DNA sequence: AATGAATGAGAATTCATTCAT
DNA sequence: TATGAATGAATTCTCATTCAT
């Protein structure tokens, strides 16, 4: 959490710091990101950043949070347009569109999220997950849990697993796109195609057994 | 490629170096891994590691190669047991089982592969891909291409995208497991479930249009 | 170019760093000069020198520039005393005297220039020449070009070659002196003698052919 | 001096070592030259070079000596063709031609000499000069001394200075050429032109005073 | 006599963090 | 509250030389 000092800063200066820190964490994983570069580009004193934030991690969590908030807001707005009690696959499609919209309008915010999903060091993942798990993972798990309850998807689908799969695939598609292998439109359509597949594959089937024959959780 | 010096080393010493380097690259992405730590733990002089390898990347590629070889061998053995001309989804299931088997018997080797999939720096990805692409990506792309030709999956499925999706999902599941959230059996069964879904979702359908050709929504 | 930090340093400290760096580059060619030694002698932390300069080359160019400026100022002052439109050989004699004056009053500054003339690595020569060519080589070439135009020296004398010869000879004489084989006065007189010879030898001659046009022998 | 071991080596192996060491010292000044590279390319064991030579300097002096011998032989052969009691300027021209001939036929040997003339570290210059001074400098000094005695050049010309000037100019021209700014022929002709200038400038003049007006040694 | 593995000092450079002003 | 200089440990890599086999 930033120190009070940070919020006493003139708006413009605070903005500049946020912006340049965002740039840095969008372009590099945590350890490769450099505080020195941030303060240098922001034109502030090296020591000042420690007046505003406890340390590098504190700054990172703050920046990550801003990106997460923005994305969450976009998703919730998209969901609000879906009407009452939308299906989980409609939610997913809406979330995808919202996510890609954000990636188009603000690629750096999106990059911060993508980078985090690549983060490996537990010393980095831990604090961030601790801070944001409820906001991200918990929300999605709820979607799937509901979908199972409403019978929209088969009962053998585990929420955490579905969420992880969706997240992973979405991130992969966005990176594939960010690396220039696809246009944003192609990536979005592709991912909606994946949802189609999931929708088709995950829905309860008429077959006896209530799940895929050879795998899945049958206990 | 290691220098000849390395292969002239007493078996035991060579083993120790491989093991400690494997530990290091299993626990850290490339840049976070430290040659200094490796030599320190191995109890050899700073300069000695450069008697064995050209540089850090040379060592990394060697260690990565050992992991890749082991994994490839396991996969090919599993495929050999499938009988003649197996379907792509049977291959995937076999590969998954083999991969998870390896992760059980040698979690560090598996971790090296998982870490690479998180690698972001092109200066790291590039040389490794150059060295191992034929062995990994090219092989998988071929599976999917064949499956399209044999009509096993729908023609709108792009090999590279399918491969990326599969790889990413498998990696995520393995990491999920490696972090202790699932037992190995659970993870394996889960992933086979995903393949079930894919098999069901990707196969050519009788409906008009034959699939999400543009990836668009059909509702 | 030094970083602003460097110029904010207390005068005394800045002086000490300049002095010790000058010592180091006066005593060693670029690659043999050691930043570690400089910081050690200066009693500052290893990392501090990078607060002041971008890198080793940045420091070297700065130190070289100080030496070059000093020498140039001395030469221009000497030239100013020559009266209007002096002949090229008068200029050379003045430059020699000024250079040797400098070598007497500040042998280390002179040594830096002499060392550069011994430098072989293009990675060292390149950046320095790029920064100082106009100040050094271009200026001298102009002297000789003018001298050809005014008919003071024969038209078959190429500016670049004349400049190179003069520079090399002057450098050799100064080094010879710096090594204690001659007194400064002896060296200066000697070099003026060389200029005499050149003046006599290079001037347009009455003989047919006007000089060694092809550089060939005439006997 | 090489150890006896070296001369017991099979001819071919000895040749290879000499050749590759020559390459290395032709391409780099002493400190930049790497024993490691030499033994690596020669395909001999690192330790072996220490069976043949005391240390790096011992090897360098040996290689330098071979180059010096070759050059000296070429010069003496050229001088032998001059007939009895040749003039000093004819000797110089012959020496120049011989030197450039050698640079054409064996650029590496020539490069070793050129590099030495750029050497700065007294720890390098010292031992080499001690070993070869009589062979090189003493010989040339004798030429000029004789020329003064025979009245061929003016008495105010000091042998050591004339030798240094000649050496320096010749080296500069050869380097200029080696860097591709001149063809070998152009360089040779240019240098003979310089000798012309020297011949013209250094010869005893009719003027009173017996030397150049403003400079020269008048004691 | 030959080998070649081992050594360790030394090189340049980067970094997050501290602290006196 | 802001500054920005100072820190020193850490990084990868190179080198001439030694020494047990």
mmCIF file of N, CA and C in Angstrom, chain B residues 58-132:
data_model
loop_
_atom_site.group_PDB
_atom_site.id
_atom_site.type_symbol
_atom_site.label_atom_id
_atom_site.label_comp_id
_atom_site.label_asym_id
_atom_site.label_seq_id
_atom_site.Cartn_x
_atom_site.Cartn_y
_atom_site.Cartn_z
ATOM 1 N N UNK B 58 24.766 -21.749 -22.759
ATOM 2 C CA UNK B 58 25.210 -23.079 -23.159
ATOM 3 C C UNK B 58 24.815 -24.103 -22.095
ATOM 4 N N UNK B 59 25.058 -23.752 -20.870
ATOM 5 C CA UNK B 59 24.674 -24.641 -19.772
ATOM 6 C C UNK B 59 23.153 -24.842 -19.755
ATOM 7 N N UNK B 60 22.448 -23.744 -19.897
ATOM 8 C CA UNK B 60 20.987 -23.828 -19.850
ATOM 9 C C UNK B 60 20.453 -24.735 -20.950
ATOM 10 N N UNK B 61 20.953 -24.540 -22.145
ATOM 11 C CA UNK B 61 20.467 -25.340 -23.263
ATOM 12 C C UNK B 61 20.787 -26.820 -23.032
ATOM 13 N N UNK B 62 21.935 -27.065 -22.450
ATOM 14 C CA UNK B 62 22.286 -28.462 -22.179
ATOM 15 C C UNK B 62 21.303 -29.080 -21.190
ATOM 16 N N UNK B 63 21.069 -28.370 -20.107
ATOM 17 C CA UNK B 63 20.157 -28.874 -19.073
ATOM 18 C C UNK B 63 18.738 -29.005 -19.644
ATOM 19 N N UNK B 64 18.332 -27.988 -20.369
ATOM 20 C CA UNK B 64 17.013 -28.039 -20.991
ATOM 21 C C UNK B 64 16.907 -29.252 -21.921
ATOM 22 N N UNK B 65 17.979 -29.475 -22.661
ATOM 23 C CA UNK B 65 17.992 -30.602 -23.596
ATOM 24 C C UNK B 65 17.847 -31.932 -22.880
ATOM 25 N N UNK B 66 18.532 -32.074 -21.758
ATOM 26 C CA UNK B 66 18.393 -33.323 -21.001
ATOM 27 C C UNK B 66 16.929 -33.541 -20.606
ATOM 28 N N UNK B 67 16.303 -32.471 -20.133
ATOM 29 C CA UNK B 67 14.903 -32.578 -19.736
ATOM 30 C C UNK B 67 14.032 -32.915 -20.936
ATOM 31 N N UNK B 68 14.304 -32.233 -22.042
ATOM 32 C CA UNK B 68 13.482 -32.434 -23.243
ATOM 33 C C UNK B 68 13.626 -33.856 -23.773
ATOM 34 N N UNK B 69 14.858 -34.321 -23.783
ATOM 35 C CA UNK B 69 15.111 -35.689 -24.260
ATOM 36 C C UNK B 69 14.338 -36.711 -23.438
ATOM 37 N N UNK B 70 14.474 -36.552 -22.164
ATOM 38 C CA UNK B 70 13.801 -37.490 -21.266
ATOM 39 C C UNK B 70 12.299 -37.489 -21.518
ATOM 40 N N UNK B 71 11.775 -36.289 -21.639
ATOM 41 C CA UNK B 71 10.335 -36.195 -21.844
ATOM 42 C C UNK B 71 9.931 -36.778 -23.198
ATOM 43 N N UNK B 72 10.696 -36.427 -24.216
ATOM 44 C CA UNK B 72 10.379 -36.927 -25.544
ATOM 45 C C UNK B 72 10.409 -38.452 -25.562
ATOM 46 N N UNK B 73 11.421 -39.014 -24.933
ATOM 47 C CA UNK B 73 11.535 -40.470 -24.901
ATOM 48 C C UNK B 73 10.299 -41.088 -24.251
ATOM 49 N N UNK B 74 9.881 -40.477 -23.158
ATOM 50 C CA UNK B 74 8.704 -40.998 -22.453
ATOM 51 C C UNK B 74 7.479 -40.928 -23.352
ATOM 52 N N UNK B 75 7.347 -39.805 -24.063
ATOM 53 C CA UNK B 75 6.184 -39.650 -24.941
ATOM 54 C C UNK B 75 6.218 -40.670 -26.073
ATOM 55 N N UNK B 76 7.401 -40.817 -26.652
ATOM 56 C CA UNK B 76 7.475 -41.737 -27.782
ATOM 57 C C UNK B 76 7.225 -43.174 -27.346
ATOM 58 N N UNK B 77 7.695 -43.497 -26.160
ATOM 59 C CA UNK B 77 7.434 -44.842 -25.640
ATOM 60 C C UNK B 77 5.921 -45.034 -25.464
ATOM 61 N N UNK B 78 5.295 -44.002 -24.919
ATOM 62 C CA UNK B 78 3.846 -44.099 -24.714
ATOM 63 C C UNK B 78 3.120 -44.222 -26.042
ATOM 64 N N UNK B 79 3.610 -43.496 -27.047
ATOM 65 C CA UNK B 79 2.952 -43.556 -28.353
ATOM 66 C C UNK B 79 3.136 -44.913 -29.016
ATOM 67 N N UNK B 80 4.300 -45.476 -28.784
ATOM 68 C CA UNK B 80 4.575 -46.778 -29.395
ATOM 69 C C UNK B 80 3.576 -47.833 -28.912
ATOM 70 N N UNK B 81 3.111 -47.621 -27.684
ATOM 71 C CA UNK B 81 2.173 -48.585 -27.102
ATOM 72 C C UNK B 81 0.762 -48.399 -27.629
ATOM 73 N N UNK B 82 0.590 -47.391 -28.484
ATOM 74 C CA UNK B 82 -0.781 -47.076 -28.929
ATOM 75 C C UNK B 82 -1.246 -47.910 -30.118
ATOM 76 N N UNK B 83 -0.324 -48.624 -30.699
ATOM 77 C CA UNK B 83 -0.713 -49.355 -31.906
ATOM 78 C C UNK B 83 -0.556 -48.470 -33.121
ATOM 79 N N UNK B 84 -0.820 -49.044 -34.312
ATOM 80 C CA UNK B 84 -0.578 -48.303 -35.554
ATOM 81 C C UNK B 84 -1.606 -47.189 -35.761
ATOM 82 N N UNK B 85 -1.148 -46.120 -36.366
ATOM 83 C CA UNK B 85 -1.959 -44.944 -36.705
ATOM 84 C C UNK B 85 -2.996 -44.589 -35.644
ATOM 85 N N UNK B 86 -2.538 -44.122 -34.522
ATOM 86 C CA UNK B 86 -3.467 -43.727 -33.465
ATOM 87 C C UNK B 86 -4.098 -42.372 -33.789
ATOM 88 N N UNK B 87 -5.215 -42.100 -33.243
ATOM 89 C CA UNK B 87 -5.861 -40.807 -33.420
ATOM 90 C C UNK B 87 -5.148 -39.734 -32.605
ATOM 91 N N UNK B 88 -5.374 -38.485 -33.011
ATOM 92 C CA UNK B 88 -4.654 -37.387 -32.363
ATOM 93 C C UNK B 88 -5.032 -37.283 -30.888
ATOM 94 N N UNK B 89 -6.260 -37.591 -30.575
ATOM 95 C CA UNK B 89 -6.645 -37.431 -29.176
ATOM 96 C C UNK B 89 -6.087 -38.563 -28.315
ATOM 97 N N UNK B 90 -5.916 -39.701 -28.922
ATOM 98 C CA UNK B 90 -5.229 -40.769 -28.194
ATOM 99 C C UNK B 90 -3.766 -40.388 -27.967
ATOM 100 N N UNK B 91 -3.185 -39.789 -28.983
ATOM 101 C CA UNK B 91 -1.803 -39.334 -28.814
ATOM 102 C C UNK B 91 -1.711 -38.315 -27.694
ATOM 103 N N UNK B 92 -2.634 -37.371 -27.711
ATOM 104 C CA UNK B 92 -2.606 -36.346 -26.662
ATOM 105 C C UNK B 92 -2.734 -36.979 -25.283
ATOM 106 N N UNK B 93 -3.687 -37.896 -25.161
ATOM 107 C CA UNK B 93 -3.854 -38.535 -23.849
ATOM 108 C C UNK B 93 -2.594 -39.282 -23.433
ATOM 109 N N UNK B 94 -1.986 -39.960 -24.390
ATOM 110 C CA UNK B 94 -0.746 -40.684 -24.074
ATOM 111 C C UNK B 94 0.355 -39.709 -23.666
ATOM 112 N N UNK B 95 0.440 -38.614 -24.413
ATOM 113 C CA UNK B 95 1.476 -37.627 -24.102
ATOM 114 C C UNK B 95 1.249 -37.042 -22.713
ATOM 115 N N UNK B 96 0.010 -36.770 -22.421
ATOM 116 C CA UNK B 96 -0.303 -36.235 -21.101
ATOM 117 C C UNK B 96 0.117 -37.201 -20.010
ATOM 118 N N UNK B 97 -0.293 -38.436 -20.170
ATOM 119 C CA UNK B 97 0.065 -39.432 -19.156
ATOM 120 C C UNK B 97 1.580 -39.519 -19.007
ATOM 121 N N UNK B 98 2.263 -39.537 -20.150
ATOM 122 C CA UNK B 98 3.723 -39.648 -20.084
ATOM 123 C C UNK B 98 4.320 -38.437 -19.374
ATOM 124 N N UNK B 99 3.815 -37.273 -19.721
ATOM 125 C CA UNK B 99 4.323 -36.056 -19.101
ATOM 126 C C UNK B 99 4.117 -36.069 -17.601
ATOM 127 N N UNK B 100 2.972 -36.491 -17.190
ATOM 128 C CA UNK B 100 2.694 -36.501 -15.759
ATOM 129 C C UNK B 100 3.480 -37.595 -15.049
ATOM 130 N N UNK B 101 3.670 -38.684 -15.727
ATOM 131 C CA UNK B 101 4.536 -39.728 -15.185
ATOM 132 C C UNK B 101 5.908 -39.139 -14.887
ATOM 133 N N UNK B 102 6.423 -38.419 -15.879
ATOM 134 C CA UNK B 102 7.749 -37.807 -15.720
ATOM 135 C C UNK B 102 7.749 -36.816 -14.566
ATOM 136 N N UNK B 103 6.689 -36.038 -14.477
ATOM 137 C CA UNK B 103 6.621 -35.047 -13.402
ATOM 138 C C UNK B 103 6.620 -35.735 -12.041
ATOM 139 N N UNK B 104 6.057 -36.917 -11.994
ATOM 140 C CA UNK B 104 6.075 -37.646 -10.732
ATOM 141 C C UNK B 104 7.464 -38.177 -10.437
ATOM 142 N N UNK B 105 8.062 -38.809 -11.448
ATOM 143 C CA UNK B 105 9.345 -39.455 -11.192
ATOM 144 C C UNK B 105 10.484 -38.439 -11.123
ATOM 145 N N UNK B 106 10.346 -37.342 -11.818
ATOM 146 C CA UNK B 106 11.437 -36.361 -11.813
ATOM 147 C C UNK B 106 10.879 -34.947 -11.929
ATOM 148 N N UNK B 107 10.385 -34.459 -10.829
ATOM 149 C CA UNK B 107 9.701 -33.162 -10.857
ATOM 150 C C UNK B 107 10.597 -32.026 -11.336
ATOM 151 N N UNK B 108 11.901 -32.134 -11.082
ATOM 152 C CA UNK B 108 12.771 -31.023 -11.471
ATOM 153 C C UNK B 108 12.908 -30.926 -12.985
ATOM 154 N N UNK B 109 13.078 -32.080 -13.620
ATOM 155 C CA UNK B 109 13.145 -32.049 -15.078
ATOM 156 C C UNK B 109 11.879 -31.414 -15.640
ATOM 157 N N UNK B 110 10.756 -31.811 -15.074
ATOM 158 C CA UNK B 110 9.497 -31.253 -15.555
ATOM 159 C C UNK B 110 9.451 -29.747 -15.317
ATOM 160 N N UNK B 111 9.975 -29.331 -14.174
ATOM 161 C CA UNK B 111 9.927 -27.904 -13.841
ATOM 162 C C UNK B 111 10.715 -27.067 -14.837
ATOM 163 N N UNK B 112 11.779 -27.643 -15.358
ATOM 164 C CA UNK B 112 12.575 -26.894 -16.326
ATOM 165 C C UNK B 112 11.756 -26.577 -17.562
ATOM 166 N N UNK B 113 11.018 -27.563 -18.029
ATOM 167 C CA UNK B 113 10.147 -27.316 -19.176
ATOM 168 C C UNK B 113 9.066 -26.301 -18.849
ATOM 169 N N UNK B 114 8.469 -26.443 -17.695
ATOM 170 C CA UNK B 114 7.415 -25.514 -17.311
ATOM 171 C C UNK B 114 7.949 -24.095 -17.223
ATOM 172 N N UNK B 115 9.135 -23.966 -16.648
ATOM 173 C CA UNK B 115 9.717 -22.633 -16.548
ATOM 174 C C UNK B 115 9.949 -22.020 -17.924
ATOM 175 N N UNK B 116 10.413 -22.839 -18.825
ATOM 176 C CA UNK B 116 10.677 -22.274 -20.150
ATOM 177 C C UNK B 116 9.411 -21.699 -20.764
ATOM 178 N N UNK B 117 8.312 -22.370 -20.536
ATOM 179 C CA UNK B 117 7.057 -21.879 -21.114
ATOM 180 C C UNK B 117 6.646 -20.547 -20.502
ATOM 181 N N UNK B 118 7.255 -20.205 -19.390
ATOM 182 C CA UNK B 118 6.967 -18.902 -18.784
ATOM 183 C C UNK B 118 7.969 -17.840 -19.214
ATOM 184 N N UNK B 119 9.000 -18.289 -19.838
ATOM 185 C CA UNK B 119 10.079 -17.367 -20.215
ATOM 186 C C UNK B 119 9.548 -16.294 -21.165
ATOM 187 N N UNK B 120 10.004 -15.088 -21.000
ATOM 188 C CA UNK B 120 9.483 -13.993 -21.804
ATOM 189 C C UNK B 120 10.544 -13.360 -22.683
ATOM 190 N N UNK B 121 11.741 -13.292 -22.180
ATOM 191 C CA UNK B 121 12.817 -12.617 -22.903
ATOM 192 C C UNK B 121 13.148 -13.358 -24.198
ATOM 193 N N UNK B 122 13.019 -12.673 -25.318
ATOM 194 C CA UNK B 122 13.340 -13.299 -26.600
ATOM 195 C C UNK B 122 14.781 -13.787 -26.656
ATOM 196 N N UNK B 123 15.659 -13.114 -25.928
ATOM 197 C CA UNK B 123 17.058 -13.537 -25.923
ATOM 198 C C UNK B 123 17.215 -14.901 -25.254
ATOM 199 N N UNK B 124 16.218 -15.295 -24.501
ATOM 200 C CA UNK B 124 16.256 -16.624 -23.898
ATOM 201 C C UNK B 124 15.445 -17.592 -24.766
ATOM 202 N N UNK B 125 14.251 -17.181 -25.144
ATOM 203 C CA UNK B 125 13.392 -18.057 -25.923
ATOM 204 C C UNK B 125 14.024 -18.426 -27.267
ATOM 205 N N UNK B 126 14.607 -17.427 -27.876
ATOM 206 C CA UNK B 126 15.148 -17.627 -29.220
ATOM 207 C C UNK B 126 16.092 -18.807 -29.350
ATOM 208 N N UNK B 127 17.217 -18.769 -28.650
ATOM 209 C CA UNK B 127 18.201 -19.849 -28.804
ATOM 210 C C UNK B 127 17.619 -21.216 -28.449
ATOM 211 N N UNK B 128 16.788 -21.255 -27.455
ATOM 212 C CA UNK B 128 16.228 -22.544 -27.048
ATOM 213 C C UNK B 128 15.278 -23.062 -28.117
ATOM 214 N N UNK B 129 14.422 -22.196 -28.594
ATOM 215 C CA UNK B 129 13.506 -22.638 -29.639
ATOM 216 C C UNK B 129 14.276 -23.079 -30.873
ATOM 217 N N UNK B 130 15.296 -22.303 -31.202
ATOM 218 C CA UNK B 130 16.096 -22.657 -32.367
ATOM 219 C C UNK B 130 16.656 -24.068 -32.220
ATOM 220 N N UNK B 131 17.045 -24.406 -30.996
ATOM 221 C CA UNK B 131 17.670 -25.707 -30.787
ATOM 222 C C UNK B 131 16.652 -26.847 -30.715
ATOM 223 N N UNK B 132 15.449 -26.530 -30.220
ATOM 224 C CA UNK B 132 14.527 -27.631 -29.933
ATOM 225 C C UNK B 132 13.198 -27.564 -30.657
#
